[in-house]
Amino acid sequence: MHAELPEDDQPPAPLSAAQATAFWNDFSGQLTALAALDGRAFVEAANALLQRHAPGLSLELEGTPGQDGARLVVTAHGNIEHFEAAQAVVRQAPPLAGYAVQAFRSRAAGSNFAMRLQDFELSCDDVLVAHYDAGGIIGLALSFAQAVPPQLQEQARHMAFILLDHALGEWDFAVRVGPVEFVDAQADTVPLSQFPAVFDAFQREVLGRTYDFPQEEQDRWISLEVRPRDADEDDAPDLLTFHDSAHALATRADLCYLLTLRFPMDSQESLDCARAAQDALDAQLLAQQRGVQAFTRMEGMQSRVAAFYVDDPDVAAALARQLAAEHAPGLDAALALEYDPSWREYLGMYSAIHRHDRRAAEEVA
């Protein structure tokens, strides 16, 4: 129920670097003429250019065209299906004199802003928010400070989502917020106008999201045996080594791509080669702070897979292929990339591994 554009039946095809570059070439070629326009005309003309290359995205302007401090914001209007395209456009942005470029809308300035729709007004103070840990992401329970007439309930809820999107910012609301439900008013709430600070503190102090790379002396890994649900009892378990400390980086906006590098193995020698290639990739990504290893898994004693969250998919894939060729030339490496800004793969494992911890905490509370 985020404030999104209508979704297509099929996810949009990934936007290529060439498509993003073509937009910026068009934009740069007309920038002098665009800068002579007022703000509204600038945005309309810029979006006409953008729609040719990246439907589903929009360009917003913060500041005044051609003046210092102007910022171009590429937004997907909260539709996570188009987030990859938004980041691809920003990644290919050339230096633009007088303009900064960013992906996704920032939080709205001010705390208690409001919106009106069909003679009904709702402000951030009118929306009450309770929050909880929903397995490594934040779940929300929303209610209203004042009674809302039954015929306006649906409209009020839609408006509350829009206010929430603007209060938290496009990335935080779409990526870092999980389940959202409307409930009857309860005691443990804060007005939405005060919630962004609460949200940030919960991310940092409860979820442990520093968004800093783990330091070696504090790095924590968990090893355990796991079985696929459809496995026979006699099948050998998979051996999972989970990078628990990577949780501090989960949902970081520049680590959106899940890269998996899988090698077949049928001997100790092939296992050693696979591990050497995967360890080399881990070391290089970590040294440049361009990626972090999430886990490794021995799959039925037949293959070894290592998973990483990386910033640039093309750079990381090229590096993975290079290191596979250097360290495991005789093995058929399988490389896969997935856009996973919410870290679903990692947080699903994290939630399952730490479920007992949460139950124990709830019992103590």
Short mmCIF file of C-alpha atoms in Angstrom, two decimals, residues 1-364:
data_model
loop_
_atom_site.label_atom_id
_atom_site.label_comp_id
_atom_site.label_asym_id
_atom_site.label_seq_id
_atom_site.Cartn_x
_atom_site.Cartn_y
_atom_site.Cartn_z
CA MET A 1 0.00 0.00 0.00
CA HIS A 2 2.93 2.34 -0.54
CA ALA A 3 2.30 5.46 -2.55
CA GLU A 4 3.29 3.86 -5.83
CA LEU A 5 2.64 4.11 -9.49
CA PRO A 6 0.43 1.28 -10.80
CA GLU A 7 2.45 -1.90 -11.18
CA ASP A 8 2.72 -3.78 -14.44
CA ASP A 9 1.90 -7.47 -14.59
CA GLN A 10 5.55 -8.17 -15.36
CA PRO A 11 8.53 -6.53 -13.65
CA PRO A 12 10.19 -3.96 -15.89
CA ALA A 13 13.27 -5.07 -17.82
CA PRO A 14 16.49 -3.82 -16.23
CA LEU A 15 17.63 -0.48 -17.55
CA SER A 16 20.94 -0.86 -19.35
CA ALA A 17 23.91 1.42 -18.87
CA ALA A 18 23.54 2.41 -22.52
CA GLN A 19 19.93 3.51 -21.97
CA ALA A 20 20.87 5.54 -18.90
CA THR A 21 23.79 7.11 -20.74
CA ALA A 22 21.55 7.97 -23.69
CA PHE A 23 19.24 9.89 -21.36
CA TRP A 24 22.11 11.88 -19.87
CA ASN A 25 23.45 12.65 -23.34
CA ASP A 26 20.06 14.06 -24.31
CA PHE A 27 19.75 15.94 -21.02
CA SER A 28 23.26 17.41 -21.15
CA GLY A 29 22.73 18.54 -24.71
CA GLN A 30 19.70 20.57 -23.66
CA LEU A 31 20.86 21.67 -20.20
CA THR A 32 21.62 25.25 -21.22
CA ALA A 33 18.12 25.68 -22.61
CA LEU A 34 16.58 23.91 -19.61
CA ALA A 35 18.41 26.16 -17.15
CA ALA A 36 16.71 29.20 -18.68
CA LEU A 37 13.27 27.85 -17.71
CA ASP A 38 11.46 28.31 -14.43
CA GLY A 39 11.33 25.35 -12.06
CA ARG A 40 8.04 23.86 -13.24
CA ALA A 41 8.90 24.13 -16.94
CA PHE A 42 12.36 22.69 -16.25
CA VAL A 43 10.87 19.61 -14.59
CA GLU A 44 8.28 19.07 -17.32
CA ALA A 45 10.87 19.28 -20.10
CA ALA A 46 13.38 17.09 -18.25
CA ASN A 47 10.75 14.43 -17.61
CA ALA A 48 9.76 14.40 -21.26
CA LEU A 49 13.36 13.43 -22.00
CA LEU A 50 13.52 10.85 -19.21
CA GLN A 51 10.32 9.09 -20.26
CA ARG A 52 11.86 8.24 -23.63
CA HIS A 53 14.49 6.13 -21.93
CA ALA A 54 13.13 5.13 -18.51
CA PRO A 55 9.33 4.96 -18.22
CA GLY A 56 8.25 4.70 -14.61
CA LEU A 57 10.83 7.20 -13.37
CA SER A 58 10.54 10.93 -12.84
CA LEU A 59 12.98 13.75 -12.32
CA GLU A 60 12.37 16.27 -9.55
CA LEU A 61 14.25 19.50 -8.93
CA GLU A 62 15.34 20.85 -5.57
CA GLY A 63 16.44 24.47 -5.75
CA THR A 64 16.54 26.78 -8.76
CA PRO A 65 17.79 25.75 -12.23
CA GLY A 66 21.32 26.94 -12.91
CA GLN A 67 21.98 28.15 -9.37
CA ASP A 68 24.36 26.64 -6.81
CA GLY A 69 22.78 23.99 -4.64
CA ALA A 70 20.35 22.73 -7.26
CA ARG A 71 19.72 19.00 -7.00
CA LEU A 72 18.22 16.56 -9.49
CA VAL A 73 16.30 13.75 -7.81
CA VAL A 74 15.50 10.61 -9.79
CA THR A 75 12.41 9.09 -8.18
CA ALA A 76 10.46 5.89 -8.71
CA HIS A 77 7.51 7.27 -6.71
CA GLY A 78 7.97 4.56 -4.10
CA ASN A 79 7.53 1.72 -6.59
CA ILE A 80 10.33 -0.68 -5.71
CA GLU A 81 9.96 -2.40 -9.09
CA HIS A 82 11.61 0.68 -10.61
CA PHE A 83 14.28 1.26 -7.95
CA GLU A 84 16.94 -0.58 -9.94
CA ALA A 85 16.32 1.69 -12.92
CA ALA A 86 16.52 4.81 -10.73
CA GLN A 87 19.88 3.74 -9.36
CA ALA A 88 21.12 2.82 -12.84
CA VAL A 89 20.28 6.32 -14.09
CA VAL A 90 22.11 7.97 -11.19
CA ARG A 91 25.09 5.63 -11.54
CA GLN A 92 25.61 6.81 -15.13
CA ALA A 93 25.14 10.52 -14.39
CA PRO A 94 27.99 12.68 -15.71
CA PRO A 95 29.32 15.68 -13.77
CA LEU A 96 26.81 18.50 -14.24
CA ALA A 97 28.01 21.99 -13.38
CA GLY A 98 25.72 23.45 -10.73
CA TYR A 99 23.71 20.26 -10.13
CA ALA A 100 24.03 17.34 -7.74
CA VAL A 101 22.22 14.12 -8.68
CA GLN A 102 20.66 11.64 -6.27
CA ALA A 103 18.37 8.64 -6.40
CA PHE A 104 15.07 8.76 -4.48
CA ARG A 105 13.28 11.53 -2.64
CA SER A 106 14.73 12.66 0.66
CA ARG A 107 12.60 13.16 3.74
CA ALA A 108 10.29 16.15 3.54
CA ALA A 109 11.52 19.27 5.28
CA GLY A 110 9.70 20.07 8.50
CA SER A 111 7.95 17.66 10.81
CA ASN A 112 4.22 18.36 10.89
CA PHE A 113 3.22 18.86 7.28
CA ALA A 114 -0.26 18.00 6.02
CA MET A 115 -2.19 17.13 2.88
CA ARG A 116 -5.76 17.78 1.81
CA LEU A 117 -7.83 15.59 -0.49
CA GLN A 118 -11.48 16.21 -1.30
CA ASP A 119 -12.01 18.58 1.65
CA PHE A 120 -10.41 16.13 4.08
CA GLU A 121 -7.12 17.16 5.67
CA LEU A 122 -4.65 14.91 7.44
CA SER A 123 -1.43 16.04 9.10
CA CYS A 124 1.52 14.08 10.47
CA ASP A 125 0.30 14.82 13.99
CA ASP A 126 -2.97 13.07 13.11
CA VAL A 127 -1.20 9.77 12.30
CA LEU A 128 0.01 7.70 15.26
CA VAL A 129 2.76 5.12 14.77
CA ALA A 130 3.80 2.06 16.77
CA HIS A 131 6.75 -0.03 15.59
CA TYR A 132 8.37 -3.42 16.18
CA ASP A 133 11.09 -5.73 14.89
CA ALA A 134 9.60 -7.74 12.02
CA GLY A 135 12.57 -10.01 11.45
CA GLY A 136 15.30 -7.49 10.76
CA ILE A 137 13.01 -4.85 9.27
CA ILE A 138 10.58 -2.49 10.94
CA GLY A 139 6.91 -3.32 11.14
CA LEU A 140 4.41 -0.52 11.70
CA ALA A 141 0.98 -0.28 13.29
CA LEU A 142 -0.82 2.93 12.33
CA SER A 143 -3.82 4.57 13.92
CA PHE A 144 -5.45 8.00 13.90
CA ALA A 145 -5.37 10.56 16.71
CA GLN A 146 -8.98 11.55 16.00
CA ALA A 147 -11.94 9.50 14.88
CA VAL A 148 -12.27 9.29 11.09
CA PRO A 149 -15.79 8.93 9.61
CA PRO A 150 -16.36 5.42 8.21
CA GLN A 151 -16.88 6.72 4.67
CA LEU A 152 -13.44 8.38 4.79
CA GLN A 153 -11.48 5.49 6.32
CA GLU A 154 -10.04 4.20 3.05
CA GLN A 155 -9.13 7.68 1.87
CA ALA A 156 -7.52 8.52 5.22
CA ARG A 157 -5.42 5.35 5.10
CA HIS A 158 -4.23 6.17 1.60
CA MET A 159 -3.29 9.67 2.74
CA ALA A 160 -1.48 8.26 5.78
CA PHE A 161 0.70 6.13 3.50
CA ILE A 162 1.59 9.18 1.42
CA LEU A 163 2.49 11.16 4.54
CA LEU A 164 4.58 8.24 5.80
CA ASP A 165 6.41 8.03 2.48
CA HIS A 166 7.27 11.72 2.63
CA ALA A 167 8.16 11.69 6.34
CA LEU A 168 10.59 8.76 6.08
CA GLY A 169 11.83 9.32 2.54
CA GLU A 170 11.43 7.10 -0.47
CA TRP A 171 14.18 4.58 0.31
CA ASP A 172 13.45 4.08 4.01
CA PHE A 173 9.73 3.59 3.48
CA ALA A 174 9.97 1.24 0.51
CA VAL A 175 13.00 -0.79 1.58
CA ARG A 176 13.36 -0.65 5.36
CA VAL A 177 9.72 -0.80 6.38
CA GLY A 178 8.06 -4.20 6.34
CA PRO A 179 4.45 -4.98 7.25
CA VAL A 180 2.17 -2.01 7.82
CA GLU A 181 -1.30 -2.39 9.31
CA PHE A 182 -3.98 -0.09 10.64
CA VAL A 183 -5.15 -0.76 14.18
CA ASP A 184 -7.30 0.86 16.83
CA ALA A 185 -5.53 3.60 18.77
CA GLN A 186 -3.12 2.21 21.35
CA ALA A 187 -0.92 3.63 24.07
CA ASP A 188 2.57 2.94 22.77
CA THR A 189 2.58 5.31 19.79
CA VAL A 190 4.18 8.55 18.66
CA PRO A 191 2.84 11.05 16.12
CA LEU A 192 4.27 10.62 12.64
CA SER A 193 5.81 14.09 13.02
CA GLN A 194 8.12 12.62 15.69
CA PHE A 195 8.58 9.17 14.19
CA PRO A 196 11.59 9.67 11.85
CA ALA A 197 13.92 10.16 14.84
CA VAL A 198 12.39 7.09 16.53
CA PHE A 199 12.82 5.12 13.31
CA ASP A 200 16.50 6.05 13.02
CA ALA A 201 17.19 5.20 16.66
CA PHE A 202 15.47 1.81 16.30
CA GLN A 203 17.52 1.02 13.19
CA ARG A 204 20.73 1.89 14.97
CA GLU A 205 20.20 0.76 18.56
CA VAL A 206 17.84 -2.22 18.22
CA LEU A 207 18.54 -3.61 14.76
CA GLY A 208 22.22 -2.69 14.94
CA ARG A 209 22.28 -0.96 11.56
CA THR A 210 25.41 1.15 11.70
CA TYR A 211 25.86 0.74 7.92
CA ASP A 212 29.60 0.45 8.59
CA PHE A 213 31.62 -2.51 7.36
CA PRO A 214 32.38 -5.00 10.16
CA GLN A 215 35.81 -4.73 11.77
CA GLU A 216 37.86 -7.92 11.70
CA GLU A 217 38.21 -8.16 15.48
CA GLN A 218 34.42 -7.98 15.91
CA ASP A 219 33.41 -10.08 12.90
CA ARG A 220 30.95 -12.85 13.73
CA TRP A 221 30.10 -15.94 11.67
CA ILE A 222 27.65 -18.73 12.47
CA SER A 223 28.03 -22.28 11.14
CA LEU A 224 25.16 -24.73 11.11
CA GLU A 225 23.67 -27.66 9.25
CA VAL A 226 20.54 -27.04 7.19
CA ARG A 227 18.32 -29.23 5.06
CA PRO A 228 16.09 -28.28 2.14
CA ARG A 229 12.45 -28.88 3.02
CA ASP A 230 12.09 -31.56 0.35
CA ALA A 231 15.28 -33.41 1.34
CA ASP A 232 15.18 -37.07 2.33
CA GLU A 233 16.25 -37.98 5.84
CA ASP A 234 19.25 -39.88 4.49
CA ASP A 235 20.53 -36.94 2.44
CA ALA A 236 23.62 -35.19 3.71
CA PRO A 237 22.80 -31.78 5.19
CA ASP A 238 23.99 -28.55 3.63
CA LEU A 239 26.67 -26.72 5.61
CA LEU A 240 25.81 -23.03 5.98
CA THR A 241 28.34 -20.46 7.16
CA PHE A 242 26.41 -17.27 7.83
CA HIS A 243 28.02 -13.83 8.14
CA ASP A 244 26.08 -12.55 11.13
CA SER A 245 27.98 -9.24 11.30
CA ALA A 246 26.91 -8.31 7.77
CA HIS A 247 23.56 -7.48 9.37
CA ALA A 248 24.99 -4.04 10.20
CA LEU A 249 25.03 -3.29 6.44
CA ALA A 250 21.63 -4.75 5.54
CA THR A 251 19.56 -2.49 3.24
CA ARG A 252 22.46 -0.07 2.70
CA ALA A 253 21.50 1.83 -0.43
CA ASP A 254 24.77 1.22 -2.27
CA LEU A 255 24.81 -2.56 -1.67
CA CYS A 256 21.69 -3.62 -3.55
CA TYR A 257 22.83 -6.51 -5.71
CA LEU A 258 23.07 -10.11 -4.52
CA LEU A 259 25.84 -11.90 -6.39
CA THR A 260 26.22 -15.66 -6.05
CA LEU A 261 29.28 -17.56 -7.26
CA ARG A 262 28.79 -21.33 -7.37
CA PHE A 263 31.30 -24.06 -8.17
CA PRO A 264 30.72 -27.80 -8.60
CA MET A 265 33.00 -30.01 -6.53
CA ASP A 266 33.84 -33.68 -6.54
CA SER A 267 37.13 -33.74 -4.65
CA GLN A 268 39.12 -31.96 -1.99
CA GLU A 269 41.12 -30.27 -4.75
CA SER A 270 38.02 -28.82 -6.42
CA LEU A 271 36.71 -27.67 -3.03
CA ASP A 272 40.00 -25.92 -2.31
CA CYS A 273 39.92 -24.17 -5.70
CA ALA A 274 36.32 -23.05 -5.21
CA ARG A 275 37.08 -21.71 -1.75
CA ALA A 276 40.19 -19.90 -2.99
CA ALA A 277 38.24 -18.09 -5.73
CA GLN A 278 35.41 -17.13 -3.39
CA ASP A 279 37.78 -16.01 -0.63
CA ALA A 280 39.72 -13.88 -3.12
CA LEU A 281 36.50 -12.19 -4.23
CA ASP A 282 35.56 -11.57 -0.62
CA ALA A 283 38.96 -10.03 0.14
CA GLN A 284 38.95 -7.70 -2.86
CA LEU A 285 35.38 -6.50 -2.36
CA LEU A 286 36.03 -5.89 1.33
CA ALA A 287 39.31 -4.06 0.72
CA GLN A 288 37.54 -1.61 -1.58
CA GLN A 289 34.35 -1.60 0.53
CA ARG A 290 32.39 -2.46 -2.61
CA GLY A 291 30.74 -5.57 -1.25
CA VAL A 292 30.35 -7.94 1.67
CA GLN A 293 30.03 -11.70 1.86
CA ALA A 294 26.65 -12.75 3.23
CA PHE A 295 27.08 -16.52 3.49
CA THR A 296 28.61 -19.64 2.00
CA ARG A 297 26.82 -22.92 1.59
CA MET A 298 27.98 -26.44 0.81
CA GLU A 299 25.07 -27.87 -1.15
CA GLY A 300 24.69 -31.60 -0.66
CA MET A 301 28.47 -32.06 -0.88
CA GLN A 302 28.15 -31.41 -4.61
CA SER A 303 28.70 -27.66 -4.92
CA ARG A 304 29.84 -24.65 -2.93
CA VAL A 305 28.13 -21.29 -3.28
CA ALA A 306 29.19 -17.94 -1.85
CA ALA A 307 26.80 -14.97 -1.76
CA PHE A 308 27.79 -11.32 -1.68
CA TYR A 309 25.96 -7.99 -1.59
CA VAL A 310 27.75 -5.64 -3.99
CA ASP A 311 27.46 -2.07 -5.25
CA ASP A 312 28.10 -2.23 -9.00
CA PRO A 313 26.85 -5.45 -10.62
CA ASP A 314 28.98 -5.15 -13.75
CA VAL A 315 32.21 -4.48 -11.87
CA ALA A 316 31.56 -7.25 -9.33
CA ALA A 317 30.62 -9.79 -12.01
CA ALA A 318 33.76 -9.03 -14.02
CA LEU A 319 35.90 -9.40 -10.90
CA ALA A 320 34.21 -12.70 -9.99
CA ARG A 321 34.87 -14.12 -13.47
CA GLN A 322 38.49 -13.00 -13.35
CA LEU A 323 39.13 -14.60 -9.96
CA ALA A 324 37.29 -17.78 -10.92
CA ALA A 325 39.57 -18.11 -13.95
CA GLU A 326 42.67 -17.48 -11.82
CA HIS A 327 41.90 -19.75 -8.87
CA ALA A 328 39.58 -22.41 -10.29
CA PRO A 329 40.35 -22.65 -14.02
CA GLY A 330 39.13 -26.21 -14.34
CA LEU A 331 35.76 -25.67 -12.68
CA ASP A 332 32.55 -24.53 -14.37
CA ALA A 333 31.66 -21.44 -12.33
CA ALA A 334 28.02 -20.33 -12.25
CA LEU A 335 27.47 -16.62 -11.62
CA ALA A 336 24.10 -15.06 -10.82
CA LEU A 337 23.01 -11.51 -10.01
CA GLU A 338 19.76 -10.37 -8.42
CA TYR A 339 18.60 -6.90 -7.44
CA ASP A 340 17.72 -7.27 -3.76
CA PRO A 341 17.64 -3.83 -2.09
CA SER A 342 15.65 -5.17 0.88
CA TRP A 343 18.21 -7.94 1.47
CA ARG A 344 15.38 -10.49 1.42
CA GLU A 345 17.72 -13.44 0.94
CA TYR A 346 19.96 -12.48 3.83
CA LEU A 347 17.29 -11.26 6.25
CA GLY A 348 15.19 -14.38 5.65
CA MET A 349 18.11 -16.46 6.91
CA TYR A 350 18.88 -13.99 9.69
CA SER A 351 15.31 -14.10 10.94
CA ALA A 352 15.23 -17.90 10.94
CA ILE A 353 18.59 -18.20 12.70
CA HIS A 354 17.71 -15.65 15.40
CA ARG A 355 14.08 -16.65 15.91
CA HIS A 356 14.98 -18.36 19.19
CA ASP A 357 16.72 -15.18 20.39
CA ARG A 358 13.58 -13.12 19.79
CA ARG A 359 11.36 -15.64 21.56
CA ALA A 360 13.66 -15.63 24.59
CA ALA A 361 13.62 -11.82 24.69
CA GLU A 362 9.83 -11.79 24.49
CA GLU A 363 9.59 -14.27 27.38
CA VAL A 364 11.89 -12.12 29.53
#
